[in-house]
Tab-separated table of C-alpha atoms and ligand atoms in Angstrom:
chain	number	residue	atom	x	y	z
A	1	MET	CA	122.319	125.726	88.798
A	2	VAL	CA	119.125	127.663	87.833
A	3	ASP	CA	117.107	130.744	88.583
A	4	THR	CA	115.374	129.205	91.156
A	5	THR	CA	114.511	129.552	94.926
A	6	ASP	CA	114.072	127.590	98.144
A	7	GLU	CA	110.710	129.012	98.700
A	8	TRP	CA	109.421	128.677	94.717
A	9	ILE	CA	109.830	125.199	95.067
A	10	ARG	CA	107.996	124.588	98.033
A	11	THR	CA	105.062	126.744	97.288
A	12	ARG	CA	104.905	125.434	93.631
A	13	THR	CA	105.003	122.009	94.463
A	14	GLY	CA	105.693	121.287	97.987
A	15	ILE	CA	108.953	119.124	97.336
A	16	GLU	CA	111.499	119.937	99.812
A	17	THR	CA	114.215	117.001	99.526
A	18	ARG	CA	114.809	114.038	96.538
A	19	TYR	CA	116.861	111.345	96.170
A	20	ILE	CA	119.419	110.722	93.543
A	21	VAL	CA	121.717	107.541	92.513
A	22	GLU	CA	125.044	107.688	93.135
A	23	GLU	CA	127.092	107.567	89.987
A	24	GLY	CA	127.316	103.905	89.157
A	25	GLN	CA	124.230	102.921	90.693
A	26	ASN	CA	121.062	101.790	88.296
A	27	THR	CA	117.160	101.644	87.956
A	28	SER	CA	118.019	97.789	88.431
A	29	ASP	CA	119.875	98.244	91.329
A	30	LEU	CA	117.605	99.960	93.203
A	31	GLY	CA	114.512	97.954	92.071
A	32	THR	CA	116.922	95.056	93.242
A	33	GLU	CA	116.917	96.319	96.661
A	34	ALA	CA	112.892	97.099	96.735
A	35	ALA	CA	111.942	93.519	95.035
A	36	LEU	CA	114.268	91.389	97.658
A	37	ASN	CA	112.506	93.744	100.554
A	38	ALA	CA	109.085	92.884	99.022
A	39	LEU	CA	110.062	89.311	98.511
A	40	LYS	CA	111.012	89.180	102.249
A	41	ASP	CA	108.171	90.742	103.480
A	42	ALA	CA	106.031	88.683	101.653
A	43	ASN	CA	107.910	85.746	102.777
A	44	VAL	CA	108.230	84.607	99.294
A	45	SER	CA	111.264	83.069	97.856
A	46	PRO	CA	112.736	84.288	95.067
A	47	LYS	CA	112.531	80.820	93.180
A	48	ASP	CA	109.115	80.823	93.428
A	49	VAL	CA	108.273	84.123	91.152
A	50	ASP	CA	106.532	83.193	87.980
A	51	VAL	CA	106.891	86.461	86.837
A	52	ILE	CA	108.931	89.760	86.779
A	53	ILE	CA	107.343	92.820	86.111
A	54	PHE	CA	109.051	96.423	85.927
A	55	ALA	CA	107.526	99.818	85.627
A	56	THR	CA	110.080	102.329	84.093
A	57	ILE	CA	110.475	104.940	81.917
A	58	THR	CA	114.822	104.950	83.087
A	59	GLY	CA	115.337	101.185	81.953
A	60	ASP	CA	119.074	100.238	82.333
A	61	VAL	CA	120.353	99.717	78.834
A	62	GLY	CA	118.002	99.697	75.470
A	63	PHE	CA	117.393	96.253	75.901
A	64	PRO	CA	117.396	93.590	77.471
A	65	SER	CA	114.651	94.732	80.445
A	66	THR	CA	115.607	96.010	83.426
A	67	ALA	CA	113.574	93.179	84.968
A	68	ILE	CA	116.098	90.739	83.490
A	69	PHE	CA	118.516	91.978	85.799
A	70	VAL	CA	116.239	91.902	88.410
A	71	GLN	CA	115.976	88.023	87.726
A	72	LYS	CA	119.361	87.863	87.619
A	73	ASN	CA	120.463	89.862	90.774
A	74	ILE	CA	117.995	87.752	93.144
A	75	GLU	CA	118.179	84.642	91.357
A	76	ALA	CA	114.608	84.169	90.227
A	77	PHE	CA	114.944	81.767	87.848
A	78	ASN	CA	111.690	80.398	87.538
A	79	ALA	CA	110.243	83.789	86.309
A	80	SER	CA	110.031	85.527	83.193
A	81	ALA	CA	110.551	89.324	83.264
A	82	PHE	CA	109.742	92.304	81.394
A	83	ASP	CA	109.259	95.992	81.368
A	84	ILE	CA	106.456	97.536	81.234
A	85	GLN	CA	106.449	101.711	79.939
A	86	ALA	CA	103.358	103.757	80.929
A	87	ALA	CA	105.442	106.500	82.513
A	88	CYS	CA	104.049	107.546	86.073
A	89	THR	CA	101.027	104.945	85.559
A	90	GLY	CA	103.182	102.361	85.050
A	91	PHE	CA	102.769	100.727	88.160
A	92	LEU	CA	99.116	100.839	87.971
A	93	TYR	CA	99.205	99.251	84.806
A	94	GLY	CA	101.306	96.385	86.006
A	95	MET	CA	98.684	96.399	88.462
A	96	GLU	CA	96.098	95.486	85.930
A	97	LEU	CA	98.456	92.908	84.438
A	98	ALA	CA	99.486	91.302	87.289
A	99	ASP	CA	95.806	90.917	88.184
A	100	ALA	CA	94.665	89.578	85.091
A	101	LEU	CA	97.144	87.060	85.244
A	102	ILE	CA	96.728	85.885	88.644
A	103	CYS	CA	92.572	85.927	87.482
A	104	THR	CA	93.427	83.880	84.854
A	105	GLY	CA	95.567	81.305	86.081
A	106	ARG	CA	98.379	81.901	84.413
A	107	ALA	CA	100.762	82.933	87.135
A	108	LYS	CA	100.264	82.338	91.114
A	109	THR	CA	103.120	85.243	92.353
A	110	ILE	CA	103.908	87.635	90.263
A	111	LEU	CA	106.779	90.426	91.439
A	112	LEU	CA	105.567	93.760	90.533
A	113	ILE	CA	108.495	96.666	90.542
A	114	GLY	CA	107.949	100.292	89.759
A	115	GLY	CA	111.358	102.062	90.043
A	116	GLU	CA	113.524	104.877	88.292
A	117	THR	CA	116.893	107.144	88.071
A	118	LEU	CA	115.280	110.263	86.514
A	119	SER	CA	118.235	112.351	87.509
A	120	ARG	CA	120.002	110.712	84.375
A	121	ILE	CA	117.409	112.147	82.091
A	122	THR	CA	116.586	115.174	84.015
A	123	ASP	CA	118.138	118.790	81.970
A	124	PHE	CA	119.552	120.530	85.330
A	125	THR	CA	119.907	124.053	83.636
A	126	ASP	CA	116.153	123.500	82.724
A	127	ARG	CA	114.467	125.193	85.806
A	128	ASN	CA	110.822	124.013	84.634
A	129	THR	CA	112.092	120.377	85.400
A	130	CYS	CA	114.554	119.879	87.053
A	131	VAL	CA	113.164	120.743	90.542
A	132	LEU	CA	110.416	117.911	90.709
A	133	PHE	CA	112.130	114.498	90.100
A	134	GLY	CA	114.115	112.169	91.924
A	135	ASP	CA	115.262	108.472	92.107
A	136	GLY	CA	113.836	105.914	93.611
A	137	ALA	CA	112.163	102.370	93.396
A	138	GLY	CA	109.030	100.411	94.904
A	139	ALA	CA	108.074	96.494	95.014
A	140	ALA	CA	104.928	94.457	95.684
A	141	VAL	CA	104.715	90.777	95.507
A	142	LEU	CA	100.677	89.733	94.286
A	143	GLN	CA	99.198	86.202	94.910
A	144	PRO	CA	95.971	84.722	94.986
A	145	SER	CA	94.228	85.591	97.678
A	146	ASP	CA	91.332	83.311	99.316
A	147	ASP	CA	89.358	86.271	101.530
A	148	ASP	CA	88.301	89.270	100.213
A	149	ARG	CA	91.588	90.968	100.328
A	150	GLY	CA	93.482	91.883	97.138
A	151	VAL	CA	92.997	93.782	93.913
A	152	LEU	CA	89.440	95.027	94.058
A	153	ALA	CA	89.122	96.143	90.351
A	154	THR	CA	91.436	98.747	88.073
A	155	PHE	CA	91.353	100.663	85.225
A	156	THR	CA	93.754	102.134	82.826
A	157	LYS	CA	93.177	104.655	79.902
A	158	SER	CA	95.765	106.586	77.643
A	159	ASP	CA	95.560	109.427	74.949
A	160	GLY	CA	98.378	109.224	72.393
A	161	ARG	CA	97.283	112.598	71.196
A	162	LEU	CA	98.719	114.718	73.907
A	163	TYR	CA	102.072	113.154	74.065
A	164	GLU	CA	104.230	116.630	73.022
A	165	LEU	CA	103.199	117.784	77.005
A	166	LEU	CA	105.522	115.004	78.365
A	167	LYS	CA	108.362	113.322	76.353
A	168	MET	CA	111.757	112.412	76.195
A	169	ASP	CA	112.962	112.647	72.173
A	170	GLY	CA	115.725	111.139	72.549
A	171	MET	CA	117.258	107.595	73.499
A	172	GLY	CA	115.362	106.071	71.124
A	173	THR	CA	116.058	104.401	67.563
A	174	LYS	CA	114.171	107.435	65.881
A	175	ASN	CA	116.268	110.323	66.955
A	176	PRO	CA	119.771	107.809	67.765
A	177	PRO	CA	122.933	109.789	69.652
A	178	THR	CA	124.553	111.770	67.618
A	179	SER	CA	125.658	115.609	68.436
A	180	ARG	CA	122.474	116.835	67.647
A	181	GLN	CA	120.348	114.958	69.367
A	182	TYR	CA	122.815	116.437	72.799
A	183	THR	CA	122.596	120.394	70.964
A	184	GLU	CA	118.434	119.381	70.848
A	185	LYS	CA	118.775	118.645	74.299
A	186	MET	CA	116.636	115.211	73.224
A	187	GLN	CA	117.924	112.797	76.592
A	188	TYR	CA	116.002	114.842	78.696
A	189	ILE	CA	112.326	115.232	79.891
A	190	GLN	CA	110.441	118.352	78.046
A	191	MET	CA	107.528	119.078	79.752
A	192	GLU	CA	104.749	121.175	79.291
A	193	GLY	CA	104.058	122.043	83.296
A	194	ARG	CA	100.542	123.852	83.180
A	195	ASP	CA	99.008	121.809	80.883
A	196	VAL	CA	100.381	118.245	82.171
A	197	PHE	CA	98.632	119.813	85.577
A	198	LYS	CA	95.609	120.438	84.474
A	199	HIS	CA	95.268	117.273	82.730
A	200	ALA	CA	96.421	115.697	85.788
A	201	VAL	CA	94.057	116.656	88.125
A	202	THR	CA	90.779	115.901	85.478
A	203	CYS	CA	92.530	112.348	85.122
A	204	MET	CA	93.370	111.470	88.788
A	205	GLY	CA	89.878	112.674	89.771
A	206	ASP	CA	87.957	110.723	87.372
A	207	ALA	CA	89.903	107.929	87.666
A	208	ALA	CA	89.877	107.689	91.277
A	209	GLU	CA	86.109	108.270	91.185
A	210	LEU	CA	85.509	105.568	88.166
A	211	ILE	CA	87.734	102.657	90.365
A	212	LEU	CA	84.805	103.494	93.183
A	213	GLU	CA	82.216	102.969	90.778
A	214	LYS	CA	83.931	99.610	89.070
A	215	ALA	CA	84.267	98.240	93.211
A	216	ASN	CA	81.680	99.064	94.438
A	217	LEU	CA	82.305	101.280	97.084
A	218	THR	CA	81.615	104.369	98.388
A	219	TYR	CA	84.428	107.186	99.656
A	220	ASP	CA	83.343	106.196	103.057
A	221	ASP	CA	84.287	102.789	102.101
A	222	VAL	CA	87.813	104.299	101.357
A	223	ASP	CA	90.492	104.447	104.388
A	224	LEU	CA	93.431	106.249	101.814
A	225	LEU	CA	94.029	107.598	98.833
A	226	ILE	CA	97.160	107.045	97.373
A	227	THR	CA	97.937	109.426	94.420
A	228	HIS	CA	100.982	109.565	92.419
A	229	GLN	CA	103.286	112.255	94.003
A	230	ALA	CA	104.067	114.925	91.602
A	231	ASN	CA	102.834	118.098	92.840
A	232	ILE	CA	101.416	118.885	96.616
A	233	ARG	CA	98.836	121.269	94.499
A	234	ILE	CA	97.786	118.484	92.254
A	235	ILE	CA	97.052	115.876	95.221
A	236	ASP	CA	95.315	118.369	96.837
A	237	ALA	CA	93.352	119.664	93.821
A	238	THR	CA	91.849	116.321	92.778
A	239	ALA	CA	90.945	115.593	96.593
A	240	LYS	CA	89.052	118.781	96.579
A	241	ARG	CA	87.795	118.034	92.879
A	242	ILE	CA	86.288	114.007	94.394
A	243	LYS	CA	85.533	115.975	97.719
A	244	ILE	CA	87.394	113.157	99.627
A	245	PRO	CA	88.856	114.649	103.428
A	246	ALA	CA	91.956	115.613	103.667
A	247	ASP	CA	93.079	113.130	106.502
A	248	LYS	CA	92.436	110.426	104.131
A	249	VAL	CA	94.951	111.560	101.395
A	250	TYR	CA	98.413	110.182	101.599
A	251	ILE	CA	101.703	112.373	100.754
A	252	ASN	CA	105.126	112.135	100.882
A	253	VAL	CA	105.911	114.413	97.382
A	254	HIS	CA	107.981	116.844	100.010
A	255	LYS	CA	109.950	113.668	100.736
A	256	TYR	CA	111.231	112.120	97.514
A	257	GLY	CA	109.469	114.794	94.566
A	258	ASN	CA	108.610	113.009	91.557
A	259	THR	CA	109.762	109.755	90.820
A	260	SER	CA	107.356	108.517	88.321
A	261	ALA	CA	106.647	104.787	88.575
A	262	ALA	CA	108.236	104.478	91.936
A	263	SER	CA	105.794	107.240	93.148
A	264	ILE	CA	102.800	104.762	93.889
A	265	PRO	CA	104.816	101.606	95.442
A	266	ILE	CA	106.853	103.830	97.372
A	267	ALA	CA	103.840	105.465	99.232
A	268	ILE	CA	102.085	102.032	99.392
A	269	ASP	CA	105.329	100.563	101.703
A	270	GLU	CA	105.635	103.881	103.508
A	271	ALA	CA	101.849	104.286	104.227
A	272	ARG	CA	102.085	100.165	105.890
A	273	LYS	CA	105.101	100.653	107.729
A	274	THR	CA	103.654	104.029	109.542
A	275	GLY	CA	100.493	102.508	110.235
A	276	ARG	CA	98.321	104.767	107.480
A	277	LEU	CA	97.524	101.405	105.981
A	278	GLN	CA	96.783	98.317	108.352
A	279	SER	CA	95.203	94.785	107.508
A	280	ASP	CA	91.726	94.794	105.585
A	281	ASP	CA	92.016	98.865	104.735
A	282	VAL	CA	90.409	100.081	101.569
A	283	ALA	CA	92.861	102.258	99.506
A	284	VAL	CA	92.290	103.639	96.232
A	285	LEU	CA	95.625	104.436	94.236
A	286	VAL	CA	95.482	106.736	90.997
A	287	ALA	CA	98.232	108.139	88.404
A	288	PHE	CA	98.958	110.536	85.879
A	289	GLY	CA	101.743	110.380	83.343
A	290	GLY	CA	103.582	111.035	80.126
A	291	GLY	CA	101.699	109.579	76.770
A	292	PHE	CA	99.078	110.843	78.335
A	293	THR	CA	98.508	107.335	80.672
A	294	TRP	CA	96.573	107.231	83.966
A	295	GLY	CA	94.945	104.844	85.835
A	296	SER	CA	92.899	103.728	89.142
A	297	ALA	CA	93.430	100.665	91.461
A	298	ALA	CA	91.140	99.879	94.378
A	299	VAL	CA	93.172	97.475	96.731
A	300	ARG	CA	91.823	95.961	100.306
A	301	PHE	CA	95.382	95.200	101.655
B	1	UT7	O1	104.260	113.142	86.663
B	1	UT7	C1	103.494	113.141	85.668
B	1	UT7	C2	103.025	114.521	85.403
B	1	UT7	N1	103.503	115.647	85.792
B	1	UT7	C3	103.266	116.923	86.628
B	1	UT7	O2	101.932	115.798	87.077
B	1	UT7	C4	103.710	117.920	86.677
B	1	UT7	C5	102.698	118.824	86.215
B	1	UT7	N2	102.553	120.581	86.403
B	1	UT7	C6	103.564	120.629	87.944
B	1	UT7	O3	103.347	120.698	88.986
B	1	UT7	C7	103.284	122.553	87.351
B	1	UT7	O4	102.871	123.177	86.513
B	1	UT7	C8	104.720	123.327	87.704
B	1	UT7	C9	105.753	122.702	89.280
B	1	UT7	C10	105.829	122.266	86.923
B	1	UT7	C11	105.034	124.620	87.155
B	1	UT7	O5	104.616	125.599	87.862
B	1	UT7	P1	103.187	126.015	87.711
B	1	UT7	O6	102.581	126.963	88.716
B	1	UT7	O7	102.656	125.614	86.834
B	1	UT7	O8	104.144	127.199	87.406
B	1	UT7	P2	104.139	127.756	85.624
B	1	UT7	O9	104.701	126.916	84.542
B	1	UT7	O10	102.841	128.116	85.175
B	1	UT7	O11	105.425	128.912	85.942
B	1	UT7	C12	104.683	130.237	86.550
B	1	UT7	C13	105.923	130.901	86.233
B	1	UT7	C14	106.754	131.017	85.218
B	1	UT7	O12	107.007	132.472	85.129
B	1	UT7	P3	106.216	133.656	84.590
B	1	UT7	O13	106.656	133.326	82.581
B	1	UT7	O14	105.213	134.076	85.308
B	1	UT7	O15	107.561	135.083	84.704
B	1	UT7	C15	107.798	130.409	85.185
B	1	UT7	O16	108.753	130.592	83.957
B	1	UT7	O17	106.778	130.068	87.475
B	1	UT7	C16	108.126	130.327	86.629
B	1	UT7	N3	108.938	129.062	87.231
B	1	UT7	C17	109.822	128.812	87.906
B	1	UT7	N4	110.465	129.590	89.262
B	1	UT7	C18	111.478	129.626	89.748
B	1	UT7	C19	108.934	127.892	86.213
B	1	UT7	N5	110.016	126.949	87.581
B	1	UT7	C20	110.337	127.870	88.106
B	1	UT7	C21	111.390	127.033	88.896
B	1	UT7	N6	111.814	128.459	90.003
B	1	UT7	N7	112.135	126.108	89.078
């Protein structure tokens, strides 16, 4: 479709394969499947869910939220349900919110989902972006814990001055769907890759350092660093910046590409299933995305 090569994509991004939804399949469908798997894994019934938080930039429709469709699909009718939008950092924003709701006693069981169908907002004639993004979803169930496991600390931050570097101008009320929107390709992701790259490394590195301080941990206490999976070179540069050994860094960008808000929960799920994350292990989660937004969390699993 564009002037690129498999070699360029592999060496410049680390991406080898990606998953793309089928026609008729939507973000809520991916989120529903992830949610049902997470509930089963946690042995929690949908009727016991108090809050459903769906982190996404590719909701099914303008409104209602994508969380509403998941609620309907899984029949979690005792819950409130809403979306949050913090691009690739969405899952960590959701985790901070879920942690606060639980710690203040406002909720006991929270279903947190990160899901995207980025293929629907990707311009497959733009080689700067079309080789990067994939579709997917992941989910987690958060509950109060009576031992020292759980969310140890969270951190989130944004800088709205830099929004032009990674954005989608259309599909909102500012630029309603007119022929101009389509001619100017406003329905697609636009990114200044090189600038985003630099900010991602600095912000994720700083966020990882900060969360260790907040949680009173050192890198020796950390079993796994899970960064947002956007580019292998960003992951490597972040790990190098904070001097964490490569064997403590989780990588699956080669399999899924950049799945935005889904990237962290997919990685957590895979790390648990493959034994990279065991019970009592401490993971540092860190992400960066459009906005800019960034954040981190320290979690004892
Ligand atoms: O998820 C949230 C955040 N997103 C990210 O973190 C993504 C951050 N950015 C990146 O991952 C990288 O910047 C990219 C993968 C997007 C681009 O890699 P890069 O090494 O920064 O490349 P570049 O933009 O500096 O471009 C280098 C060259 C350019 O050609 P010239 O001007 O040197 O002749 C591009 O036109 O590579 C060219 N190029 C490509 N060539 C073949 C850009 N995309 C492609 C492509 N195939 N797909």
